[in-house]
Amino acid sequence: MKRVLITGASGFLGSHLCDRFVNEGFFVIGMDNFITGDYDNIRHLEKNNNFQFIEHDVTEFVKIEGQLDYILHFASPASPIDYLKIPIQTLKVGSLGTHNLLGLAKAKNARILIASTSEVYGDPLVHPQSENYYGNVNSIGPRGVYDEAKRFQESITMAYHRFHGLETRIVRIFNTYGPRMRLNDGRVIPAFMGQALRGEDLTIFGDGSQTRSFCYVDDQVEGIFRLLFSDYSYPVNIGNPHEISIKDFAFEIIKLTNSNQKVIFKELPVDDPSQRQPDISLAKKLLDWAPKIGREEGMKRTFEYFKNLPEEKLYKSEHKDFSNHIKK
Ligand code: UDP
């Protein structure tokens, strides 16, 4: 039986990956420190004999007993409000955490896939973004902690590949959504859906003309799965190219949720990218992959999930109290 370590296992993408690999017949070791993850996302795997959970912060030395065939490094805060609240941890998990996991991959002779992001393109001057675009990133802005950690992560991964001959894969993930997103993580889909469910107005940042392209989680997981088993070591974009402005999107959500809410306009966060759309020609060619689930269907499934969350999750304060996680 092949053994795979998934970091960020109790997070949104990590937990879906745990499910996928368990279902595909792998032995999965899930790892998380719960800084932004939620054990509820993997509780259903607790009694599965092919799943083991280890609570650990990957910025500290990572020790795994026995054979290890694959590593998927998905531990990281991934929401703009998290970057403001836990900037140092965001930097550390992308840099020190990645270093530890590359070292582990080398020691175990395992193949490693790291989760990179469309944020490596920053506020892109090229549209849509293809893998050969170098990006337009403000290294010292509030989002720089995430963007630069991920850019460093790509660099160190390529260095391990070139210098040590390690088998590495890099996925550049564009905005992805679906069940198990943290309702109050501040990202636009949970934010709008939470507001609709609580009967609040939907908060559009800026004038809402900025665009995003949203990929349903099952499509994202399929792309990642295929990339891991491909033989390509350079970064590959995985996302859904169907682009929409945030303002149009707000009205789409009002319609979907049947909520009659108004929209209100708030200040645009610093360095908020004005446009984002993946060029997925490479993924199509290499992996024979393209997204299958349209926004209407994906959003319906996502809303079903949020609608059925227990009350306390709906009304929990904006973000978790991170103070326990910050070492004095
Ligand atoms: N956004 C918004 N209202 C919200 C939350 C986000 O208008 O309540 C906007 C945000 O400014 C950005 C887009 O929605 O332009 C997507 O934001 P998100 O935080 O989901 O992720 P990003 O793509 O910026 O990393």
Coordinates of C-alpha atoms and ligand atoms in Angstrom, one line a residue:
M1 CA 0.0 0.0 0.0
K2 CA 1.4 3.4 -1.0
R3 CA 1.7 5.9 1.9
V4 CA 1.0 9.6 1.4
L5 CA 1.5 12.5 3.9
I6 CA -0.9 15.4 3.4
T7 CA -0.2 18.6 5.3
G8 CA -3.0 21.0 6.0
A9 CA -5.2 17.9 6.3
S10 CA -8.0 19.6 8.3
G11 CA -8.2 22.5 5.9
F12 CA -10.5 23.0 3.0
L13 CA -8.4 21.5 0.2
G14 CA -6.3 19.2 2.4
S15 CA -9.4 17.5 3.8
H16 CA -10.8 16.9 0.3
L17 CA -7.4 15.5 -0.8
C18 CA -7.4 13.1 2.3
D19 CA -10.8 11.8 1.1
R20 CA -9.6 11.3 -2.5
F21 CA -6.4 9.5 -1.5
V22 CA -8.2 7.2 1.0
N23 CA -10.8 6.4 -1.6
E24 CA -8.1 5.6 -4.2
G25 CA -6.6 3.0 -1.8
F26 CA -3.7 4.9 -0.3
F27 CA -2.7 5.0 3.4
V28 CA -3.1 8.7 4.3
I29 CA -1.2 10.5 7.1
G30 CA -2.9 13.8 7.7
M31 CA -1.0 16.5 9.5
D32 CA -2.3 19.9 10.8
N33 CA -1.7 22.3 13.6
F34 CA -5.3 23.7 13.4
I35 CA -4.2 27.3 13.1
T36 CA -6.8 27.7 10.4
G37 CA -8.0 24.1 10.0
D38 CA -11.0 22.5 11.5
Y39 CA -11.0 18.9 12.8
D40 CA -14.7 18.6 11.7
N41 CA -13.4 18.4 8.1
I42 CA -11.7 15.1 8.7
R43 CA -13.6 13.7 11.7
H44 CA -15.4 11.2 9.4
L45 CA -12.0 9.6 8.6
E46 CA -11.2 9.1 12.3
K47 CA -12.1 5.4 12.4
N48 CA -10.8 4.6 8.9
N49 CA -7.9 2.1 9.1
N50 CA -6.2 3.7 6.2
F51 CA -6.1 7.1 7.8
Q52 CA -3.9 8.4 10.6
F53 CA -3.8 12.0 12.0
I54 CA -0.8 13.7 13.5
E55 CA -1.2 17.2 15.1
H56 CA 2.0 19.0 14.2
D57 CA 3.3 22.3 13.0
V58 CA 5.4 21.6 9.9
T59 CA 7.6 24.6 10.5
E60 CA 9.2 22.3 13.2
F61 CA 11.1 19.2 12.2
V62 CA 8.7 16.7 10.7
K63 CA 9.2 13.1 11.7
I64 CA 7.4 10.2 10.0
E65 CA 8.0 6.6 10.8
G66 CA 8.4 4.0 8.0
Q67 CA 7.9 4.2 4.3
L68 CA 6.5 7.3 2.6
D69 CA 5.8 7.5 -1.1
Y70 CA 4.2 10.9 -1.6
I71 CA 3.9 14.2 0.2
L72 CA 1.3 16.9 -0.6
H73 CA 2.2 20.1 1.2
F74 CA -1.1 22.0 1.6
A75 CA -0.6 23.6 5.0
S76 CA -0.9 27.4 4.8
P77 CA -3.2 30.2 5.7
A78 CA -4.9 31.1 2.4
S79 CA -7.2 34.0 3.1
P80 CA -6.2 37.7 2.9
I81 CA -7.5 38.4 6.4
D82 CA -5.3 35.5 7.7
Y83 CA -2.3 37.1 6.2
L84 CA -2.9 40.2 8.3
K85 CA -3.6 38.3 11.5
I86 CA -0.8 35.7 11.2
P87 CA 1.8 37.1 8.8
I88 CA 4.8 35.4 10.4
Q89 CA 3.2 31.9 10.4
T90 CA 2.1 32.5 6.8
L91 CA 5.8 33.2 5.8
K92 CA 7.1 30.3 7.9
V93 CA 4.9 27.6 6.6
G94 CA 5.6 28.4 3.0
S95 CA 9.4 28.7 3.6
L96 CA 10.6 26.7 6.7
G97 CA 7.7 24.3 6.4
T98 CA 8.4 23.6 2.8
H99 CA 12.1 23.2 3.6
N100 CA 11.3 20.5 6.2
L101 CA 9.0 18.7 3.9
L102 CA 11.5 18.7 1.0
G103 CA 14.1 17.3 3.5
L104 CA 11.6 14.6 4.5
A105 CA 10.9 13.8 0.8
K106 CA 14.6 13.4 0.2
A107 CA 15.1 11.2 3.2
K108 CA 12.2 9.0 2.2
N109 CA 12.8 9.1 -1.5
A110 CA 9.2 10.3 -1.8
R111 CA 7.7 12.4 -4.6
I112 CA 6.4 15.8 -3.3
L113 CA 3.7 18.1 -4.7
I114 CA 3.6 21.6 -3.3
A115 CA 0.5 23.9 -3.3
S116 CA 1.5 27.1 -4.9
T117 CA -1.0 29.8 -6.0
S118 CA -2.1 32.3 -8.6
E119 CA -0.8 34.9 -6.0
V120 CA 2.7 34.3 -7.4
Y121 CA 1.4 36.4 -10.4
G122 CA 0.5 39.2 -7.9
D123 CA -1.7 41.9 -9.5
P124 CA -1.1 40.6 -13.0
L125 CA -0.3 42.9 -16.0
V126 CA -0.8 39.9 -18.3
H127 CA -4.2 38.5 -18.8
P128 CA -5.1 35.6 -18.6
Q129 CA -2.1 34.3 -16.6
S130 CA 0.0 31.5 -18.1
E131 CA 2.8 29.7 -16.3
N132 CA 5.5 31.6 -18.1
Y133 CA 4.4 35.0 -16.7
Y134 CA 6.7 36.1 -13.9
G135 CA 4.2 38.2 -12.1
N136 CA 3.8 41.6 -10.5
V137 CA 4.2 41.3 -6.8
N138 CA 4.6 43.9 -4.0
S139 CA 7.0 42.1 -1.7
I140 CA 6.5 44.5 1.2
G141 CA 2.7 44.9 1.0
P142 CA 0.3 43.0 3.4
R143 CA -0.2 40.2 0.9
G144 CA 3.5 39.9 0.3
V145 CA 3.8 37.5 3.2
Y146 CA 1.8 34.9 1.3
D147 CA 2.9 35.8 -2.2
E148 CA 6.6 35.8 -1.4
A149 CA 6.4 32.7 0.8
K150 CA 4.8 30.9 -2.1
R151 CA 7.4 32.2 -4.6
F152 CA 10.2 31.1 -2.3
Q153 CA 8.5 27.8 -2.0
E154 CA 8.6 27.4 -5.7
S155 CA 12.3 28.3 -5.8
I156 CA 13.4 26.0 -3.1
T157 CA 11.3 23.2 -4.6
M158 CA 13.0 23.6 -8.0
A159 CA 16.4 23.8 -6.3
Y160 CA 15.8 20.4 -4.6
H161 CA 14.6 19.0 -7.9
R162 CA 17.7 20.3 -9.8
F163 CA 20.3 19.8 -7.1
H164 CA 19.1 16.6 -5.4
G165 CA 17.1 15.1 -8.3
L166 CA 14.1 15.0 -6.1
E167 CA 10.8 14.2 -7.8
T168 CA 8.7 17.4 -7.4
R169 CA 5.4 18.8 -8.6
I170 CA 4.1 22.4 -8.3
V171 CA 0.4 23.3 -8.7
R172 CA -0.6 26.9 -9.0
I173 CA -4.0 27.0 -7.5
F174 CA -6.5 29.7 -8.6
N175 CA -9.5 30.7 -6.5
T176 CA -11.2 27.4 -5.5
Y177 CA -14.4 27.0 -3.6
G178 CA -16.8 24.4 -2.2
P179 CA -18.0 22.7 1.0
R180 CA -15.6 22.9 4.0
M181 CA -14.4 26.4 3.3
R182 CA -14.3 28.3 6.6
L183 CA -17.5 30.3 6.6
N184 CA -15.8 33.3 8.3
D185 CA -12.4 33.2 6.7
G186 CA -13.2 36.4 4.9
R187 CA -12.9 35.1 1.3
V188 CA -15.5 36.3 -1.0
I189 CA -17.7 33.2 -1.4
P190 CA -18.0 32.2 2.3
A191 CA -18.3 36.0 3.1
F192 CA -21.2 36.6 0.7
M193 CA -22.9 33.3 1.6
G194 CA -22.6 33.9 5.3
Q195 CA -23.9 37.4 4.9
A196 CA -26.9 36.1 2.8
L197 CA -27.6 33.5 5.5
R198 CA -27.4 36.0 8.3
G199 CA -29.6 38.5 6.5
E200 CA -26.8 41.0 6.2
D201 CA -25.9 43.2 3.2
L202 CA -23.2 41.8 0.9
T203 CA -19.9 43.7 1.2
I204 CA -18.3 44.5 -2.1
F205 CA -14.7 45.7 -1.7
G206 CA -13.9 48.6 -4.1
D207 CA -16.3 49.1 -6.9
G208 CA -16.5 45.4 -7.6
S209 CA -15.0 45.7 -11.1
Q210 CA -12.1 43.4 -10.1
T211 CA -12.5 39.9 -11.5
R212 CA -11.9 36.4 -10.3
S213 CA -12.4 32.9 -11.8
F214 CA -13.8 30.3 -9.5
C215 CA -13.0 26.6 -9.6
Y216 CA -15.1 24.0 -7.9
V217 CA -13.2 21.9 -5.4
D218 CA -13.8 18.5 -7.1
D219 CA -12.3 19.8 -10.3
Q220 CA -9.3 21.2 -8.4
V221 CA -8.7 17.9 -6.6
E222 CA -8.9 16.0 -9.9
G223 CA -6.3 18.4 -11.5
I224 CA -3.9 18.0 -8.5
F225 CA -4.3 14.2 -8.5
R226 CA -3.4 14.0 -12.2
L227 CA -0.5 16.4 -11.8
L228 CA 1.0 14.3 -9.0
F229 CA 1.1 11.3 -11.2
S230 CA 2.4 13.1 -14.3
D231 CA 6.1 13.4 -15.0
Y232 CA 6.2 17.2 -15.2
S233 CA 8.2 19.2 -12.6
Y234 CA 7.5 22.8 -13.6
P235 CA 4.5 24.7 -12.2
V236 CA 1.0 24.0 -13.7
N237 CA -2.0 26.3 -13.3
I238 CA -5.2 24.6 -12.1
G239 CA -8.3 26.7 -12.0
N240 CA -11.5 27.5 -13.9
P241 CA -11.1 30.1 -16.6
H242 CA -14.7 31.3 -16.3
E243 CA -14.2 34.9 -15.2
I244 CA -16.7 37.2 -13.4
S245 CA -16.5 40.6 -11.8
I246 CA -17.1 40.6 -8.0
K247 CA -20.1 42.9 -8.4
D248 CA -21.8 40.6 -10.9
F249 CA -20.9 37.7 -8.6
A250 CA -22.6 39.4 -5.6
F251 CA -25.9 39.6 -7.6
E252 CA -25.5 36.0 -8.7
I253 CA -25.3 35.0 -5.0
I254 CA -28.3 37.1 -4.0
K255 CA -30.3 35.3 -6.7
L256 CA -29.0 31.9 -5.8
T257 CA -29.7 32.3 -2.1
N258 CA -33.0 34.0 -2.7
S259 CA -32.0 36.5 0.0
N260 CA -33.2 39.9 -1.2
Q261 CA -30.1 41.5 0.4
K262 CA -28.6 44.7 -0.8
V263 CA -24.9 45.2 -1.7
I264 CA -22.8 47.8 0.1
F265 CA -19.4 49.0 -0.9
K266 CA -16.3 49.0 1.3
E267 CA -12.7 50.0 0.9
L268 CA -10.6 47.9 -1.5
P269 CA -7.8 46.0 0.4
V270 CA -4.2 47.0 -0.4
D271 CA -2.8 45.2 -3.5
D272 CA -6.1 43.4 -4.2
P273 CA -5.5 42.0 -7.8
S274 CA -7.7 43.8 -10.3
Q275 CA -8.1 40.7 -12.5
R276 CA -7.4 37.0 -12.4
Q277 CA -8.0 34.3 -14.9
P278 CA -6.0 31.1 -15.4
D279 CA -4.7 30.1 -18.8
I280 CA -5.1 26.3 -18.5
S281 CA -3.7 25.2 -21.9
L282 CA -0.8 23.5 -20.2
A283 CA -3.0 21.4 -17.8
K284 CA -5.2 20.5 -20.8
K285 CA -2.3 19.3 -22.8
L286 CA -0.2 17.6 -20.1
L287 CA -3.0 16.2 -17.9
D288 CA -5.9 16.0 -20.3
W289 CA -7.7 18.0 -17.6
A290 CA -10.3 20.7 -17.7
P291 CA -12.9 21.8 -15.1
K292 CA -16.3 20.1 -15.5
I293 CA -18.5 21.7 -12.8
G294 CA -19.9 25.1 -13.8
R295 CA -20.4 27.9 -11.3
E296 CA -24.2 27.4 -11.1
E297 CA -23.9 23.8 -10.0
G298 CA -20.8 24.3 -7.8
M299 CA -22.4 27.3 -6.0
K300 CA -25.6 25.4 -5.4
R301 CA -23.6 22.5 -3.7
T302 CA -21.6 25.0 -1.7
F303 CA -24.7 26.9 -0.5
E304 CA -26.3 23.6 0.6
Y305 CA -23.2 23.0 2.8
F306 CA -23.2 26.4 4.4
K307 CA -27.0 26.4 4.9
N308 CA -26.7 23.2 6.9
L309 CA -23.9 24.3 9.2
P310 CA -24.7 24.5 12.9
E311 CA -25.8 27.9 14.1
E312 CA -22.6 28.5 16.1
K313 CA -20.5 28.3 13.0
L314 CA -22.7 30.8 11.2
Y315 CA -22.4 33.4 14.0
K316 CA -18.8 32.7 15.1
S317 CA -16.8 35.9 15.1
E318 CA -15.0 37.1 12.0
H319 CA -11.9 35.0 12.6
K320 CA -10.5 32.6 15.1
D321 CA -8.5 33.8 18.1
F322 CA -5.0 33.1 17.0
S323 CA -3.3 34.3 20.1
N324 CA -2.8 30.7 21.5
H325 CA -0.8 29.8 18.4
I326 CA 1.6 32.7 18.7
K327 CA 4.7 31.7 20.7
K328 CA 5.8 34.5 23.0
Ligands
UDP1 N1 -14.2 40.6 -1.7 C1 -15.3 41.4 -1.6 N2 -16.1 41.3 -0.5 C2 -15.8 40.4 0.5 C3 -14.7 39.6 0.4 C4 -13.9 39.7 -0.7 O1 -15.7 42.2 -2.5 O2 -16.5 40.4 1.6 C5 -13.4 40.7 -2.9 C6 -11.9 40.9 -2.7 O3 -11.6 42.3 -2.5 C7 -11.3 40.3 -3.9 C8 -12.3 39.2 -4.3 O4 -13.5 39.5 -3.6 O5 -11.2 41.3 -5.0 C9 -11.8 37.8 -4.0 O6 -11.3 37.9 -2.7 P1 -10.9 36.6 -1.8 O7 -10.6 37.1 -0.4 O8 -11.9 35.6 -2.0 O9 -9.6 36.1 -2.5 P2 -8.4 36.7 -3.4 O10 -8.8 36.2 -4.8 O11 -8.3 38.2 -3.3 O12 -7.2 36.0 -2.9

